[in-house]
């Protein structure tokens, strides 16, 4: 029977995330993560081949968490409502999980792809946004009867770019989202989607 792990992977990833956010990615060393998480250095190297791999896994976890509510919202039967719910899920994730949201604002997928060697992780990073891309194409078809470039761009601008832009500056500043932001964002997304409102 395998021995239970004394230090969970989530605790290690949380420690890595905190170090990146508090001190920058260059300060998140294996030694610092081991000290912050309480996990022995050997345990970290047993789970992750390198620091870059550990940071990539931390980032992937945040992306998966953020995408879950977005993709669920796209299942809303009425198209405008689906788009608005998906957009607001980005705001709500940033409010509910600010550390993960700040990590996504601080690290770029392209940088992570360049730094990792494990083919499995490179493939996962390359494919991570495909469910979102499929969801946006499907929503564009539902909204505008087409998944051509212009329809997809309009949809992505409304339900991804607007909420990310609206939340990002607050996340980067480490500030809580203002209470007025959500209704303002909802109005902006509805306008961008061409919804005349209720």
PDB file of C-alpha atoms in Angstrom:
ATOM      1  CA  UNK A   1       0.000   0.000   0.000  1.00  0.00           C
ATOM      2  CA  UNK A   2       1.378   3.431  -0.979  1.00  0.00           C
ATOM      3  CA  UNK A   3       2.213   5.831   1.829  1.00  0.00           C
ATOM      4  CA  UNK A   4      -0.055   8.889   2.010  1.00  0.00           C
ATOM      5  CA  UNK A   5       1.606  12.081   0.815  1.00  0.00           C
ATOM      6  CA  UNK A   6       2.419  14.424   3.681  1.00  0.00           C
ATOM      7  CA  UNK A   7       2.450  17.489   1.442  1.00  0.00           C
ATOM      8  CA  UNK A   8      -0.364  17.751  -1.094  1.00  0.00           C
ATOM      9  CA  UNK A   9       0.345  18.888  -4.617  1.00  0.00           C
ATOM     10  CA  UNK A  10      -2.150  21.728  -4.153  1.00  0.00           C
ATOM     11  CA  UNK A  11      -0.172  23.013  -1.141  1.00  0.00           C
ATOM     12  CA  UNK A  12       3.009  23.010  -3.224  1.00  0.00           C
ATOM     13  CA  UNK A  13       1.304  24.753  -6.150  1.00  0.00           C
ATOM     14  CA  UNK A  14      -0.277  27.291  -3.797  1.00  0.00           C
ATOM     15  CA  UNK A  15       3.159  28.080  -2.378  1.00  0.00           C
ATOM     16  CA  UNK A  16       4.610  28.512  -5.880  1.00  0.00           C
ATOM     17  CA  UNK A  17       1.735  30.786  -6.869  1.00  0.00           C
ATOM     18  CA  UNK A  18       2.168  32.939  -3.762  1.00  0.00           C
ATOM     19  CA  UNK A  19       5.895  33.347  -4.381  1.00  0.00           C
ATOM     20  CA  UNK A  20       5.356  34.337  -8.016  1.00  0.00           C
ATOM     21  CA  UNK A  21       2.747  36.903  -7.033  1.00  0.00           C
ATOM     22  CA  UNK A  22       4.654  38.334  -4.076  1.00  0.00           C
ATOM     23  CA  UNK A  23       8.212  38.321  -5.441  1.00  0.00           C
ATOM     24  CA  UNK A  24       8.017  37.636  -9.184  1.00  0.00           C
ATOM     25  CA  UNK A  25       8.633  34.476 -11.195  1.00  0.00           C
ATOM     26  CA  UNK A  26      12.435  34.753 -10.868  1.00  0.00           C
ATOM     27  CA  UNK A  27      12.177  34.523  -7.075  1.00  0.00           C
ATOM     28  CA  UNK A  28      10.159  31.298  -7.146  1.00  0.00           C
ATOM     29  CA  UNK A  29      13.031  28.841  -6.732  1.00  0.00           C
ATOM     30  CA  UNK A  30      12.720  25.204  -5.722  1.00  0.00           C
ATOM     31  CA  UNK A  31      14.360  26.085  -2.375  1.00  0.00           C
ATOM     32  CA  UNK A  32      11.882  28.919  -1.766  1.00  0.00           C
ATOM     33  CA  UNK A  33       8.882  26.773  -2.732  1.00  0.00           C
ATOM     34  CA  UNK A  34      10.091  23.929  -0.506  1.00  0.00           C
ATOM     35  CA  UNK A  35      10.463  26.334   2.421  1.00  0.00           C
ATOM     36  CA  UNK A  36       7.065  27.966   1.821  1.00  0.00           C
ATOM     37  CA  UNK A  37       5.187  24.686   1.365  1.00  0.00           C
ATOM     38  CA  UNK A  38       7.039  22.700   4.023  1.00  0.00           C
ATOM     39  CA  UNK A  39       7.690  19.950   1.475  1.00  0.00           C
ATOM     40  CA  UNK A  40      11.224  18.534   1.216  1.00  0.00           C
ATOM     41  CA  UNK A  41      13.165  19.549  -1.882  1.00  0.00           C
ATOM     42  CA  UNK A  42      13.423  15.905  -2.881  1.00  0.00           C
ATOM     43  CA  UNK A  43       9.637  15.609  -2.857  1.00  0.00           C
ATOM     44  CA  UNK A  44       9.360  18.535  -5.274  1.00  0.00           C
ATOM     45  CA  UNK A  45      11.907  17.040  -7.653  1.00  0.00           C
ATOM     46  CA  UNK A  46      10.133  13.682  -7.388  1.00  0.00           C
ATOM     47  CA  UNK A  47       6.902  15.286  -8.630  1.00  0.00           C
ATOM     48  CA  UNK A  48       8.308  17.881 -11.024  1.00  0.00           C
ATOM     49  CA  UNK A  49      11.325  17.505 -13.287  1.00  0.00           C
ATOM     50  CA  UNK A  50      12.168  21.207 -13.017  1.00  0.00           C
ATOM     51  CA  UNK A  51      11.055  24.538 -11.622  1.00  0.00           C
ATOM     52  CA  UNK A  52       9.663  25.462 -15.049  1.00  0.00           C
ATOM     53  CA  UNK A  53       7.517  22.334 -14.999  1.00  0.00           C
ATOM     54  CA  UNK A  54       6.214  23.166 -11.516  1.00  0.00           C
ATOM     55  CA  UNK A  55       5.286  26.694 -12.599  1.00  0.00           C
ATOM     56  CA  UNK A  56       3.594  25.376 -15.744  1.00  0.00           C
ATOM     57  CA  UNK A  57       1.500  22.946 -13.701  1.00  0.00           C
ATOM     58  CA  UNK A  58       0.570  25.784 -11.313  1.00  0.00           C
ATOM     59  CA  UNK A  59      -0.552  27.939 -14.260  1.00  0.00           C
ATOM     60  CA  UNK A  60      -2.469  25.071 -15.907  1.00  0.00           C
ATOM     61  CA  UNK A  61      -4.355  24.438 -12.668  1.00  0.00           C
ATOM     62  CA  UNK A  62      -5.433  28.108 -12.583  1.00  0.00           C
ATOM     63  CA  UNK A  63      -6.551  27.990 -16.223  1.00  0.00           C
ATOM     64  CA  UNK A  64      -8.606  24.825 -15.687  1.00  0.00           C
ATOM     65  CA  UNK A  65     -10.282  26.396 -12.682  1.00  0.00           C
ATOM     66  CA  UNK A  66     -11.092  29.597 -14.564  1.00  0.00           C
ATOM     67  CA  UNK A  67     -12.399  27.776 -17.627  1.00  0.00           C
ATOM     68  CA  UNK A  68     -14.813  25.524 -15.714  1.00  0.00           C
ATOM     69  CA  UNK A  69     -17.454  28.169 -14.946  1.00  0.00           C
ATOM     70  CA  UNK A  70     -16.982  29.851 -18.344  1.00  0.00           C
ATOM     71  CA  UNK A  71     -17.658  26.637 -20.249  1.00  0.00           C
ATOM     72  CA  UNK A  72     -20.589  25.786 -17.997  1.00  0.00           C
ATOM     73  CA  UNK A  73     -22.122  29.222 -18.660  1.00  0.00           C
ATOM     74  CA  UNK A  74     -21.927  28.648 -22.415  1.00  0.00           C
ATOM     75  CA  UNK A  75     -24.403  25.795 -21.925  1.00  0.00           C
ATOM     76  CA  UNK A  76     -27.161  28.328 -21.189  1.00  0.00           C
ATOM     77  CA  UNK A  77     -29.857  27.742 -23.860  1.00  0.00           C
ATOM     78  CA  UNK A  78     -30.432  31.412 -24.742  1.00  0.00           C
ATOM     79  CA  UNK A  79     -27.420  32.758 -26.651  1.00  0.00           C
ATOM     80  CA  UNK A  80     -27.204  36.328 -25.302  1.00  0.00           C
ATOM     81  CA  UNK A  81     -27.644  35.057 -21.757  1.00  0.00           C
ATOM     82  CA  UNK A  82     -24.952  32.435 -22.358  1.00  0.00           C
ATOM     83  CA  UNK A  83     -22.517  35.107 -23.541  1.00  0.00           C
ATOM     84  CA  UNK A  84     -23.251  37.417 -20.627  1.00  0.00           C
ATOM     85  CA  UNK A  85     -22.993  34.586 -18.077  1.00  0.00           C
ATOM     86  CA  UNK A  86     -19.690  33.421 -19.586  1.00  0.00           C
ATOM     87  CA  UNK A  87     -18.247  36.941 -19.494  1.00  0.00           C
ATOM     88  CA  UNK A  88     -19.390  37.498 -15.922  1.00  0.00           C
ATOM     89  CA  UNK A  89     -17.856  34.163 -14.913  1.00  0.00           C
ATOM     90  CA  UNK A  90     -14.442  35.708 -15.657  1.00  0.00           C
ATOM     91  CA  UNK A  91     -15.245  38.593 -13.309  1.00  0.00           C
ATOM     92  CA  UNK A  92     -16.626  36.228 -10.673  1.00  0.00           C
ATOM     93  CA  UNK A  93     -13.572  33.975 -10.866  1.00  0.00           C
ATOM     94  CA  UNK A  94     -11.291  36.990 -10.364  1.00  0.00           C
ATOM     95  CA  UNK A  95     -13.344  38.000  -7.335  1.00  0.00           C
ATOM     96  CA  UNK A  96     -13.590  34.471  -5.880  1.00  0.00           C
ATOM     97  CA  UNK A  97     -10.043  33.276  -6.699  1.00  0.00           C
ATOM     98  CA  UNK A  98      -7.937  36.447  -6.968  1.00  0.00           C
ATOM     99  CA  UNK A  99      -4.614  34.622  -6.554  1.00  0.00           C
ATOM    100  CA  UNK A 100      -5.282  32.294  -9.495  1.00  0.00           C
ATOM    101  CA  UNK A 101      -6.637  35.195 -11.563  1.00  0.00           C
ATOM    102  CA  UNK A 102      -3.561  37.310 -10.769  1.00  0.00           C
ATOM    103  CA  UNK A 103      -1.300  34.415 -11.768  1.00  0.00           C
ATOM    104  CA  UNK A 104      -3.048  34.184 -15.148  1.00  0.00           C
ATOM    105  CA  UNK A 105      -2.585  37.923 -15.606  1.00  0.00           C
ATOM    106  CA  UNK A 106       1.108  37.712 -14.649  1.00  0.00           C
ATOM    107  CA  UNK A 107       2.328  34.695 -16.664  1.00  0.00           C
ATOM    108  CA  UNK A 108       1.945  34.105 -20.393  1.00  0.00           C
ATOM    109  CA  UNK A 109       1.296  30.690 -21.869  1.00  0.00           C
ATOM    110  CA  UNK A 110       3.850  31.338 -24.623  1.00  0.00           C
ATOM    111  CA  UNK A 111       6.624  31.868 -22.071  1.00  0.00           C
ATOM    112  CA  UNK A 112       5.720  28.640 -20.303  1.00  0.00           C
ATOM    113  CA  UNK A 113       5.672  26.641 -23.550  1.00  0.00           C
ATOM    114  CA  UNK A 114       9.179  27.885 -24.356  1.00  0.00           C
ATOM    115  CA  UNK A 115      10.530  26.955 -20.921  1.00  0.00           C
ATOM    116  CA  UNK A 116       9.174  23.416 -20.392  1.00  0.00           C
ATOM    117  CA  UNK A 117      10.741  20.284 -21.862  1.00  0.00           C
ATOM    118  CA  UNK A 118       8.187  17.595 -21.027  1.00  0.00           C
ATOM    119  CA  UNK A 119       6.258  16.796 -24.233  1.00  0.00           C
ATOM    120  CA  UNK A 120       3.101  16.068 -22.225  1.00  0.00           C
ATOM    121  CA  UNK A 121       3.153  19.569 -20.708  1.00  0.00           C
ATOM    122  CA  UNK A 122       4.017  21.250 -24.013  1.00  0.00           C
ATOM    123  CA  UNK A 123       1.013  19.508 -25.600  1.00  0.00           C
ATOM    124  CA  UNK A 124      -1.259  20.404 -22.683  1.00  0.00           C
ATOM    125  CA  UNK A 125      -0.234  24.061 -22.828  1.00  0.00           C
ATOM    126  CA  UNK A 126      -0.725  24.144 -26.592  1.00  0.00           C
ATOM    127  CA  UNK A 127      -4.213  22.624 -26.353  1.00  0.00           C
ATOM    128  CA  UNK A 128      -5.452  24.260 -23.175  1.00  0.00           C
ATOM    129  CA  UNK A 129      -7.626  26.902 -24.857  1.00  0.00           C
ATOM    130  CA  UNK A 130      -9.214  24.594 -27.425  1.00  0.00           C
ATOM    131  CA  UNK A 131     -12.407  23.979 -25.406  1.00  0.00           C
ATOM    132  CA  UNK A 132     -12.805  27.768 -25.096  1.00  0.00           C
ATOM    133  CA  UNK A 133     -12.191  28.271 -28.806  1.00  0.00           C
ATOM    134  CA  UNK A 134     -14.813  25.646 -29.668  1.00  0.00           C
ATOM    135  CA  UNK A 135     -17.242  27.234 -27.225  1.00  0.00           C
ATOM    136  CA  UNK A 136     -16.733  30.710 -28.713  1.00  0.00           C
ATOM    137  CA  UNK A 137     -17.243  29.413 -32.271  1.00  0.00           C
ATOM    138  CA  UNK A 138     -20.446  27.666 -31.202  1.00  0.00           C
ATOM    139  CA  UNK A 139     -21.683  30.802 -29.415  1.00  0.00           C
ATOM    140  CA  UNK A 140     -20.917  32.913 -32.513  1.00  0.00           C
ATOM    141  CA  UNK A 141     -23.064  30.543 -34.585  1.00  0.00           C
ATOM    142  CA  UNK A 142     -25.888  30.834 -32.075  1.00  0.00           C
ATOM    143  CA  UNK A 143     -25.633  34.618 -31.900  1.00  0.00           C
ATOM    144  CA  UNK A 144     -24.961  35.548 -35.505  1.00  0.00           C
ATOM    145  CA  UNK A 145     -25.673  32.426 -37.544  1.00  0.00           C
ATOM    146  CA  UNK A 146     -22.020  32.116 -38.531  1.00  0.00           C
ATOM    147  CA  UNK A 147     -18.654  30.999 -37.205  1.00  0.00           C
ATOM    148  CA  UNK A 148     -16.740  33.099 -39.743  1.00  0.00           C
ATOM    149  CA  UNK A 149     -13.806  35.151 -38.544  1.00  0.00           C
ATOM    150  CA  UNK A 150     -15.707  38.415 -37.921  1.00  0.00           C
ATOM    151  CA  UNK A 151     -18.473  36.711 -35.923  1.00  0.00           C
ATOM    152  CA  UNK A 152     -15.986  34.789 -33.804  1.00  0.00           C
ATOM    153  CA  UNK A 153     -13.894  37.920 -33.198  1.00  0.00           C
ATOM    154  CA  UNK A 154     -16.950  39.923 -32.161  1.00  0.00           C
ATOM    155  CA  UNK A 155     -17.988  37.156 -29.781  1.00  0.00           C
ATOM    156  CA  UNK A 156     -14.515  36.727 -28.279  1.00  0.00           C
ATOM    157  CA  UNK A 157     -14.129  40.492 -27.842  1.00  0.00           C
ATOM    158  CA  UNK A 158     -17.411  40.675 -25.916  1.00  0.00           C
ATOM    159  CA  UNK A 159     -17.171  37.611 -23.701  1.00  0.00           C
ATOM    160  CA  UNK A 160     -13.401  37.227 -23.206  1.00  0.00           C
ATOM    161  CA  UNK A 161     -11.522  40.449 -23.986  1.00  0.00           C
ATOM    162  CA  UNK A 162     -13.935  42.820 -22.219  1.00  0.00           C
ATOM    163  CA  UNK A 163     -14.042  40.978 -18.876  1.00  0.00           C
ATOM    164  CA  UNK A 164     -10.314  40.222 -18.902  1.00  0.00           C
ATOM    165  CA  UNK A 165      -9.503  43.855 -19.657  1.00  0.00           C
ATOM    166  CA  UNK A 166     -11.939  45.115 -17.021  1.00  0.00           C
ATOM    167  CA  UNK A 167     -10.524  42.915 -14.269  1.00  0.00           C
ATOM    168  CA  UNK A 168      -6.842  42.777 -15.209  1.00  0.00           C
ATOM    169  CA  UNK A 169      -5.796  46.243 -14.078  1.00  0.00           C
ATOM    170  CA  UNK A 170      -7.281  45.646 -10.635  1.00  0.00           C
ATOM    171  CA  UNK A 171      -5.645  42.211 -10.417  1.00  0.00           C
ATOM    172  CA  UNK A 172      -2.225  43.559 -11.419  1.00  0.00           C
ATOM    173  CA  UNK A 173      -2.562  46.285  -8.792  1.00  0.00           C
ATOM    174  CA  UNK A 174      -3.516  43.663  -6.199  1.00  0.00           C
ATOM    175  CA  UNK A 175      -6.731  45.587  -5.539  1.00  0.00           C
ATOM    176  CA  UNK A 176     -10.191  44.114  -4.960  1.00  0.00           C
ATOM    177  CA  UNK A 177     -12.651  44.476  -7.810  1.00  0.00           C
ATOM    178  CA  UNK A 178     -14.904  47.512  -7.271  1.00  0.00           C
ATOM    179  CA  UNK A 179     -18.565  46.641  -6.577  1.00  0.00           C
ATOM    180  CA  UNK A 180     -19.707  48.734  -9.548  1.00  0.00           C
ATOM    181  CA  UNK A 181     -17.613  46.727 -12.014  1.00  0.00           C
ATOM    182  CA  UNK A 182     -19.931  43.741 -12.471  1.00  0.00           C
ATOM    183  CA  UNK A 183     -23.040  45.715 -13.562  1.00  0.00           C
ATOM    184  CA  UNK A 184     -20.890  47.946 -15.770  1.00  0.00           C
ATOM    185  CA  UNK A 185     -19.320  44.888 -17.355  1.00  0.00           C
ATOM    186  CA  UNK A 186     -22.699  43.243 -17.921  1.00  0.00           C
ATOM    187  CA  UNK A 187     -23.960  46.363 -19.705  1.00  0.00           C
ATOM    188  CA  UNK A 188     -20.818  46.559 -21.848  1.00  0.00           C
ATOM    189  CA  UNK A 189     -21.008  42.868 -22.813  1.00  0.00           C
ATOM    190  CA  UNK A 190     -24.696  43.147 -23.747  1.00  0.00           C
ATOM    191  CA  UNK A 191     -23.935  46.193 -25.890  1.00  0.00           C
ATOM    192  CA  UNK A 192     -20.990  44.444 -27.570  1.00  0.00           C
ATOM    193  CA  UNK A 193     -23.143  41.407 -28.353  1.00  0.00           C
ATOM    194  CA  UNK A 194     -25.844  43.627 -29.834  1.00  0.00           C
ATOM    195  CA  UNK A 195     -28.440  42.938 -27.143  1.00  0.00           C
ATOM    196  CA  UNK A 196     -30.891  45.845 -26.711  1.00  0.00           C
ATOM    197  CA  UNK A 197     -31.340  44.855 -23.050  1.00  0.00           C
ATOM    198  CA  UNK A 198     -34.338  43.720 -21.053  1.00  0.00           C
TER     199      UNK A 198
END
